[in-house]
Short mmCIF file of C-alpha atoms and ligand atoms in Angstrom, two decimals:
data_model
loop_
_atom_site.label_atom_id
_atom_site.label_comp_id
_atom_site.label_asym_id
_atom_site.label_seq_id
_atom_site.Cartn_x
_atom_site.Cartn_y
_atom_site.Cartn_z
CA MET A 1 47.00 21.45 -28.12
CA PHE A 2 49.44 22.58 -25.49
CA SER A 3 47.38 25.65 -24.70
CA HIS A 4 44.24 23.56 -24.12
CA SER A 5 46.10 21.34 -21.69
CA SER A 6 47.76 24.13 -19.79
CA GLN A 7 44.51 26.08 -19.52
CA LEU A 8 42.74 22.92 -18.33
CA LEU A 9 45.40 22.19 -15.74
CA LYS A 10 45.30 25.77 -14.49
CA ARG A 11 41.52 25.63 -14.04
CA ALA A 12 41.73 22.19 -12.43
CA ALA A 13 44.27 23.49 -9.92
CA GLU A 14 42.13 26.57 -9.19
CA TYR A 15 39.12 24.37 -8.51
CA LEU A 16 41.06 22.04 -6.22
CA TYR A 17 42.19 25.08 -4.30
CA VAL A 18 38.59 26.26 -3.86
CA LEU A 19 37.40 22.78 -2.98
CA ARG A 20 40.13 22.28 -0.40
CA ALA A 21 39.06 25.49 1.33
CA GLU A 22 35.39 24.43 1.28
CA ARG A 23 35.64 20.71 1.95
CA PRO A 24 39.15 19.83 3.12
CA GLY A 25 38.33 16.14 3.49
CA LEU A 26 37.36 15.81 -0.17
CA VAL A 27 40.73 16.47 -1.77
CA LYS A 28 43.43 13.93 -1.21
CA ASP A 29 47.06 14.99 -0.99
CA ARG A 30 48.34 13.98 -4.40
CA ARG A 31 45.21 14.78 -6.41
CA LEU A 32 46.83 17.59 -8.42
CA GLU A 33 49.76 15.34 -9.43
CA GLU A 34 47.25 12.71 -10.47
CA ILE A 35 45.29 15.15 -12.63
CA THR A 36 48.49 16.53 -14.14
CA ALA A 37 49.61 13.06 -15.19
CA GLU A 38 46.21 12.26 -16.65
CA ILE A 39 46.13 15.48 -18.67
CA GLU A 40 49.67 14.85 -19.91
CA SER A 41 48.84 11.39 -21.11
CA ARG A 42 45.40 11.92 -22.66
CA GLY A 43 44.73 15.64 -22.86
CA THR A 44 41.93 15.67 -20.31
CA TYR A 45 40.92 14.18 -16.96
CA GLU A 46 37.97 12.79 -15.10
CA GLN A 47 36.58 14.38 -11.95
CA THR A 48 35.70 12.22 -8.99
CA PRO A 49 31.96 11.97 -8.23
CA GLU A 50 32.51 14.21 -5.18
CA GLU A 51 34.43 16.81 -7.19
CA LEU A 52 31.57 16.83 -9.67
CA SER A 53 28.69 17.15 -7.24
CA GLU A 54 30.41 19.78 -5.11
CA ALA A 55 31.17 21.76 -8.29
CA GLY A 56 27.46 21.65 -9.14
CA ARG A 57 26.53 23.18 -5.81
CA LEU A 58 29.24 25.84 -6.09
CA ALA A 59 28.14 26.66 -9.65
CA TRP A 60 24.68 27.41 -8.28
CA ARG A 61 26.12 29.47 -5.43
CA ASN A 62 28.14 31.45 -7.98
CA SER A 63 25.19 32.16 -10.30
CA ILE A 64 24.93 35.92 -10.02
CA ARG A 65 21.55 36.10 -11.77
CA CYS A 66 19.83 33.71 -9.35
CA ILE A 67 17.79 35.03 -6.42
CA GLY A 68 17.17 31.49 -5.08
CA ARG A 69 20.71 30.67 -4.04
CA LYS A 70 19.99 30.29 -0.34
CA TYR A 71 19.37 26.61 -1.08
CA TRP A 72 22.58 25.97 -3.07
CA ALA A 73 23.84 23.27 -0.72
CA SER A 74 20.75 21.14 -1.27
CA LEU A 75 21.31 20.64 -5.02
CA GLN A 76 21.20 16.98 -5.94
CA VAL A 77 23.69 16.11 -8.64
CA ARG A 78 23.15 13.03 -10.77
CA ASP A 79 26.26 11.65 -12.39
CA CYS A 80 25.32 10.45 -15.88
CA ARG A 81 28.74 10.91 -17.48
CA GLY A 82 28.86 7.28 -18.60
CA LEU A 83 25.92 7.53 -21.02
CA ASP A 84 26.91 7.55 -24.68
CA SER A 85 23.76 7.28 -26.76
CA ALA A 86 20.92 9.74 -27.35
CA ASP A 87 18.43 7.12 -26.16
CA GLU A 88 20.20 6.77 -22.83
CA VAL A 89 20.46 10.55 -22.45
CA PHE A 90 16.73 10.88 -23.14
CA ALA A 91 15.92 8.19 -20.56
CA ALA A 92 18.03 10.07 -18.01
CA LEU A 93 16.20 13.31 -18.82
CA CYS A 94 12.85 11.58 -18.29
CA GLU A 95 14.09 10.30 -14.96
CA HIS A 96 15.25 13.81 -14.07
CA LEU A 97 11.76 15.18 -14.83
CA ALA A 98 10.13 12.57 -12.60
CA LEU A 99 12.54 12.89 -9.67
CA ALA A 100 12.74 16.68 -9.72
CA THR A 101 9.01 17.26 -10.18
CA ASN A 102 8.31 14.83 -7.35
CA GLY A 103 4.56 15.30 -7.50
CA GLY A 104 4.91 19.06 -7.02
CA ARG A 105 7.32 18.99 -4.09
CA ILE A 106 10.08 20.18 -6.43
CA VAL A 107 13.63 18.95 -5.77
CA SER A 108 16.58 21.07 -7.00
CA MET A 109 18.53 18.79 -9.27
CA MET A 110 21.18 18.65 -11.96
CA THR A 111 21.96 15.77 -14.32
CA VAL A 112 25.48 15.85 -15.72
CA PHE A 113 26.38 14.13 -18.97
CA ALA A 114 29.88 13.51 -20.35
CA ALA A 115 32.20 16.52 -20.63
CA ALA A 116 33.08 17.87 -24.07
CA PRO A 117 36.37 16.60 -25.48
CA PRO A 118 39.20 19.17 -25.18
CA GLY A 119 38.45 21.98 -27.66
CA GLY A 120 35.64 19.93 -29.23
CA ARG A 121 31.88 19.90 -29.41
CA GLY A 122 30.15 18.05 -26.60
CA ILE A 123 26.68 16.62 -26.09
CA ARG A 124 24.00 19.24 -26.65
CA ILE A 125 20.37 19.56 -25.72
CA TRP A 126 19.07 22.06 -28.26
CA ASN A 127 16.03 23.21 -26.23
CA ASP A 128 16.75 26.00 -23.76
CA GLN A 129 14.60 24.24 -21.13
CA LEU A 130 13.46 20.65 -20.87
CA LEU A 131 9.84 21.84 -20.83
CA ARG A 132 8.84 24.50 -23.33
CA TYR A 133 5.76 25.44 -25.33
CA ALA A 134 5.93 25.72 -29.11
CA GLY A 135 5.44 29.05 -30.87
CA TYR A 136 3.67 28.93 -34.25
CA PRO A 137 3.77 32.13 -36.30
CA GLN A 138 0.49 32.95 -38.07
CA ALA A 139 -0.08 34.59 -41.43
CA ASN A 140 -1.27 37.81 -39.75
CA GLY A 141 1.99 38.17 -37.81
CA SER A 142 0.62 36.91 -34.48
CA VAL A 143 1.92 33.79 -32.75
CA VAL A 144 -0.01 30.82 -31.35
CA GLY A 145 1.91 29.64 -28.29
CA ASP A 146 5.10 31.07 -26.86
CA PRO A 147 6.59 33.78 -29.09
CA GLY A 148 9.89 33.21 -27.26
CA GLN A 149 10.09 29.72 -28.76
CA VAL A 150 9.38 30.51 -32.42
CA GLU A 151 12.94 29.95 -33.59
CA ILE A 152 13.49 26.59 -31.85
CA THR A 153 10.02 25.51 -33.00
CA ARG A 154 11.07 26.23 -36.59
CA VAL A 155 14.32 24.31 -36.08
CA ILE A 156 12.51 21.33 -34.59
CA ARG A 157 10.03 21.29 -37.47
CA ALA A 158 12.92 21.42 -39.94
CA LEU A 159 14.26 18.31 -38.17
CA GLY A 160 11.03 16.50 -39.01
CA TRP A 161 8.56 17.30 -36.21
CA ARG A 162 5.06 17.72 -37.56
CA GLY A 163 4.02 20.07 -34.81
CA GLY A 164 1.49 19.51 -32.06
CA PRO A 165 -2.25 20.20 -32.02
CA ARG A 166 -1.57 23.99 -32.32
CA THR A 167 -2.82 24.94 -28.86
CA PRO A 168 -1.06 27.84 -27.12
CA PHE A 169 0.58 25.23 -24.85
CA ASP A 170 1.93 22.44 -27.10
CA LEU A 171 4.93 20.81 -25.48
CA LEU A 172 8.02 20.81 -27.69
CA PRO A 173 9.93 17.54 -28.21
CA LEU A 174 13.53 17.45 -27.02
CA VAL A 175 16.44 17.62 -29.45
CA ILE A 176 19.48 15.64 -28.33
CA GLU A 177 22.74 15.79 -30.23
CA MET A 178 25.58 13.38 -29.44
CA PRO A 179 29.09 14.35 -30.64
CA GLY A 180 29.57 13.54 -34.31
CA LYS A 181 25.97 12.42 -34.72
CA ALA A 182 22.90 14.04 -36.23
CA PRO A 183 20.48 15.57 -33.70
CA ARG A 184 17.48 13.40 -32.77
CA LEU A 185 13.96 14.24 -31.64
CA PHE A 186 12.26 12.79 -28.58
CA GLU A 187 8.65 13.36 -27.47
CA ILE A 188 8.37 13.74 -23.70
CA PRO A 189 5.75 11.40 -22.17
CA ARG A 190 2.86 13.54 -20.91
CA SER A 191 2.79 11.62 -17.65
CA LEU A 192 6.15 13.23 -16.75
CA VAL A 193 4.93 16.77 -17.26
CA LEU A 194 3.18 18.39 -14.33
CA GLU A 195 1.22 21.48 -15.34
CA VAL A 196 -0.96 23.89 -13.43
CA GLU A 197 -4.15 25.38 -14.86
CA ILE A 198 -4.49 29.00 -13.87
CA ALA A 199 -7.64 30.20 -12.09
CA HIS A 200 -8.30 33.25 -9.92
CA PRO A 201 -9.66 32.95 -6.36
CA ASP A 202 -12.22 35.75 -6.92
CA TYR A 203 -12.88 35.91 -10.70
CA PRO A 204 -14.55 32.81 -12.17
CA TRP A 205 -13.98 34.10 -15.76
CA PHE A 206 -10.22 33.88 -15.27
CA ALA A 207 -10.04 30.10 -15.70
CA LYS A 208 -11.75 30.45 -19.09
CA LEU A 209 -8.69 32.27 -20.42
CA GLY A 210 -7.22 28.77 -20.65
CA LEU A 211 -3.86 29.71 -19.16
CA ARG A 212 -1.53 27.08 -17.74
CA TRP A 213 2.16 26.64 -17.00
CA HIS A 214 4.48 23.75 -16.25
CA ALA A 215 5.69 23.17 -12.70
CA LEU A 216 9.38 22.66 -13.46
CA PRO A 217 11.85 25.28 -14.72
CA ALA A 218 14.77 23.15 -16.01
CA LEU A 219 17.48 25.00 -17.91
CA SER A 220 19.12 22.78 -20.48
CA ASN A 221 21.32 24.90 -22.74
CA MET A 222 24.04 26.21 -20.43
CA THR A 223 27.58 24.89 -20.07
CA PHE A 224 28.44 23.75 -16.59
CA GLU A 225 32.10 24.57 -16.18
CA ALA A 226 33.98 22.79 -13.41
CA GLY A 227 37.69 22.34 -12.88
CA GLY A 228 38.34 23.41 -16.48
CA LEU A 229 36.03 20.76 -17.89
CA ARG A 230 33.06 21.84 -19.99
CA TYR A 231 29.87 19.89 -19.40
CA THR A 232 27.88 21.11 -22.39
CA ALA A 233 24.83 19.07 -21.38
CA ALA A 234 24.05 19.43 -17.69
CA PRO A 235 20.39 20.39 -17.25
CA PHE A 236 19.39 21.71 -13.83
CA ASN A 237 16.28 22.97 -12.12
CA GLY A 238 15.04 24.74 -9.05
CA TRP A 239 11.43 25.71 -8.40
CA TYR A 240 9.65 28.69 -9.88
CA MET A 241 9.48 32.16 -8.44
CA LEU A 242 5.98 33.53 -9.05
CA THR A 243 7.01 36.53 -11.15
CA GLU A 244 8.87 34.44 -13.73
CA ILE A 245 5.56 33.04 -14.91
CA ALA A 246 3.03 35.68 -13.92
CA THR A 247 4.96 38.90 -14.48
CA ARG A 248 7.09 37.84 -17.44
CA ASN A 249 6.11 34.66 -19.34
CA LEU A 250 2.38 35.30 -19.41
CA ALA A 251 2.54 39.10 -19.36
CA ASP A 252 5.45 40.37 -21.47
CA GLU A 253 4.28 41.89 -24.75
CA LYS A 254 6.75 39.67 -26.55
CA ARG A 255 5.55 36.54 -24.74
CA TYR A 256 1.90 35.63 -24.01
CA ASN A 257 0.89 39.30 -23.70
CA MET A 258 -2.15 38.64 -21.50
CA LEU A 259 -2.45 42.04 -19.79
CA PRO A 260 -4.78 43.76 -22.30
CA VAL A 261 -7.22 40.82 -22.23
CA ILE A 262 -7.20 40.60 -18.43
CA ALA A 263 -7.54 44.37 -18.00
CA ARG A 264 -10.61 44.45 -20.28
CA ARG A 265 -12.17 41.59 -18.32
CA LEU A 266 -11.54 43.63 -15.18
CA GLY A 267 -13.49 46.46 -16.82
CA LEU A 268 -10.51 48.79 -17.20
CA LYS A 269 -9.99 51.15 -20.11
CA THR A 270 -6.86 50.06 -21.95
CA ASP A 271 -6.68 53.16 -24.15
CA ASN A 272 -5.54 55.32 -21.27
CA ASN A 273 -2.27 54.80 -19.41
CA ARG A 274 -3.68 56.67 -16.45
CA THR A 275 -6.14 53.94 -15.51
CA LEU A 276 -3.00 51.93 -14.59
CA TRP A 277 -4.67 48.98 -16.32
CA ARG A 278 -1.32 47.20 -16.87
CA ASP A 279 -0.39 47.43 -13.21
CA ARG A 280 -3.80 46.27 -11.96
CA ALA A 281 -4.05 43.40 -14.44
CA LEU A 282 -0.53 42.33 -13.56
CA VAL A 283 -1.32 42.06 -9.86
CA GLU A 284 -4.42 39.95 -10.53
CA LEU A 285 -2.48 37.67 -12.86
CA ASN A 286 0.12 37.17 -10.12
CA VAL A 287 -2.63 36.48 -7.57
CA ALA A 288 -4.09 33.86 -9.93
CA VAL A 289 -0.81 32.04 -10.61
CA LEU A 290 0.19 31.92 -6.95
CA HIS A 291 -3.26 30.73 -5.91
CA SER A 292 -3.31 28.04 -8.62
CA PHE A 293 0.13 26.63 -7.84
CA GLU A 294 -0.69 26.54 -4.17
CA LYS A 295 -3.99 24.78 -4.78
CA ALA A 296 -2.27 22.24 -7.04
CA GLY A 297 0.35 21.55 -4.36
CA VAL A 298 3.22 22.72 -6.56
CA LYS A 299 6.11 24.43 -4.84
CA MET A 300 6.63 28.05 -5.86
CA VAL A 301 8.12 31.03 -4.05
CA ASP A 302 6.66 34.55 -4.18
CA HIS A 303 9.02 37.44 -4.85
CA HIS A 304 8.79 38.94 -1.37
CA THR A 305 9.82 35.70 0.30
CA ALA A 306 12.53 35.04 -2.30
CA SER A 307 14.02 38.49 -1.68
CA LYS A 308 14.05 37.86 2.04
CA HIS A 309 15.74 34.49 1.45
CA PHE A 310 18.34 36.20 -0.72
CA LEU A 311 19.25 38.52 2.13
CA GLU A 312 19.58 35.50 4.40
CA PHE A 313 21.87 33.93 1.81
CA GLU A 314 23.99 37.09 1.79
CA ALA A 315 24.21 37.08 5.58
CA TYR A 316 25.24 33.43 5.63
CA GLU A 317 27.88 34.05 2.99
CA ALA A 318 29.22 37.02 4.94
CA ARG A 319 29.56 34.84 8.05
CA GLN A 320 31.65 32.42 5.98
CA GLY A 321 33.84 35.35 4.92
CA ARG A 322 32.57 35.41 1.36
CA PRO A 323 31.17 38.43 -0.49
CA THR A 324 27.92 37.96 -2.41
CA TYR A 325 28.18 38.85 -6.06
CA ALA A 326 24.98 39.46 -7.98
CA GLU A 327 23.54 41.05 -11.10
CA TRP A 328 21.15 43.62 -9.70
CA SER A 329 18.88 43.79 -12.74
CA TRP A 330 18.29 40.02 -12.56
CA ILE A 331 17.96 39.76 -8.79
CA VAL A 332 15.42 42.55 -8.37
CA PRO A 333 11.92 41.15 -9.02
CA PRO A 334 10.01 42.71 -11.92
CA LEU A 335 6.87 43.31 -9.84
CA SER A 336 6.71 45.78 -6.93
CA SER A 337 10.49 45.96 -7.07
CA SER A 338 10.93 48.77 -4.60
CA THR A 339 8.93 46.92 -1.94
CA THR A 340 11.60 44.20 -1.84
CA PRO A 341 14.81 44.74 0.14
CA VAL A 342 17.11 43.72 -2.74
CA TYR A 343 16.00 46.78 -4.71
CA HIS A 344 17.68 49.03 -2.16
CA ARG A 345 21.04 47.29 -2.11
CA PRO A 346 23.96 47.66 -4.48
CA TYR A 347 25.58 44.50 -5.82
CA GLU A 348 28.93 43.91 -7.42
CA SER A 349 28.74 41.42 -10.25
CA ARG A 350 31.62 39.06 -10.69
CA GLU A 351 31.58 35.53 -12.08
CA LEU A 352 33.48 32.97 -10.08
CA ARG A 353 34.08 29.36 -11.17
CA PRO A 354 32.62 26.73 -11.13
CA ASN A 355 29.62 28.31 -12.87
CA PHE A 356 27.01 28.00 -15.59
CA PHE A 357 27.70 29.89 -18.79
CA PRO A 358 25.48 30.57 -21.79
CA GLN A 359 26.42 28.83 -25.02
CA ASN A 360 25.46 29.65 -28.60
CA PRO A 361 22.28 27.99 -29.81
CA ALA A 362 23.42 24.53 -30.90
CA TRP A 363 21.90 24.78 -34.40
CA ARG A 364 23.73 28.02 -35.18
CA ASP A 365 27.06 26.55 -34.16
CA MET A 366 26.30 23.53 -36.25
CA TYR A 367 25.28 25.57 -39.27
CA SER A 368 28.49 27.59 -39.29
CA GLN A 369 30.57 24.44 -38.75
CA ALA A 370 28.84 22.73 -41.65
CA GLU A 371 29.34 25.80 -43.83
CA ALA A 372 32.99 25.89 -42.97
CA VAL A 373 33.54 22.33 -44.15
CA GLU A 374 33.47 22.54 -47.91
CA GLY A 375 30.89 20.36 -49.57
CA SER A 376 29.07 19.53 -46.37
CA ARG A 377 25.50 20.63 -45.86
CA CYS A 378 23.71 21.94 -42.87
CA PRO A 379 22.06 18.96 -41.19
CA VAL A 380 19.04 21.08 -40.44
CA HIS A 381 17.50 21.50 -43.86
CA GLY A 382 15.77 24.71 -44.64
CA LEU A 383 17.70 26.85 -42.16
N1 LIG B 401 12.71 32.37 -16.08
C1 LIG B 401 12.64 31.04 -16.61
C2 LIG B 401 11.20 30.68 -16.92
O1 LIG B 401 10.32 31.45 -16.69
C3 LIG B 401 13.23 30.02 -15.67
C4 LIG B 401 14.64 30.29 -15.19
C5 LIG B 401 15.05 29.47 -13.99
N2 LIG B 401 14.17 29.71 -12.87
C6 LIG B 401 14.21 29.07 -11.70
N3 LIG B 401 13.29 29.36 -10.81
N4 LIG B 401 15.14 28.18 -11.41
O2 LIG B 401 10.88 29.61 -17.38
#
């Protein structure tokens, strides 16, 4: 008990120190005394709306895996800490989808729900992103849909979802778990989901592959840590960088694995590495995705421009007297890496706070908790 409180107070004080340096006007003189008293009397404290929203922007700035950080100061933070039912949380997520998608002119946004109680389990969104496509394993070992989502698809079906129409792009329902309550399923209204069908500017056959992707990348399973508080449900989004979809999601062997099909349509021999069929198919797939997003009016950045923006971010940070920490292997784009300036620079990786941290998949935590309590059963049957 004491250690939770003292750790919380230490982190709160550290954050106030950072905030005072960044935004002197935001922190009033006796704020630390106030927080101390609140922690002493009830074991936790509440951040002011300004402390919360500034922490959101700093968490983005401190995200060492993100190449898009030049725009950190523009993050819009929605304060939804007062919501205490799954229905209200779902409604707020729907609103987030609408506001952030904004007809394709994507707005960087985070919606913050109530912090976890000290040492306890907070609100959880079980999906790793608000928008995800189901993965259905087939008898022959292949997968219809996104092979990266097979496990959560199984979990959601164990919770009672019957599955979608079994296309490669069935949208998964959201799983929302409120503290002490069983997780609940929510279908996202289609009208809130902007998707782009992928076509190629020069190859008419490309559209017939039936590829598509959603416009909004909204991470929903990370903890947002600010001033010692853990916001276990705080989904946030930016806009896509081209290569996330075209070089990884649709191309990775363990995802949609489209390169062999595309290469054959391009007339390349896929039984010989030396035709460079993977490389050539990959470029055309990237051309198609960029062209399609642009035509649909959906904001997306290509990897060359994003790398340039990252260098501008670094320069800005340096002018403010701050070093830029980064995880090189995440910052360097997976296509034509050495043609981007970030490839040629070393980066030190160091995680400052506030920040976003990964958390264990919610159902695994829950399973081990249920196991630990004698006589109780895992709420997700069949896992
Ligand atoms: N790489 C993830 C995806 O392909 C999205 C991660 C966040 N990306 C972003 N541009 N904010 O869905």
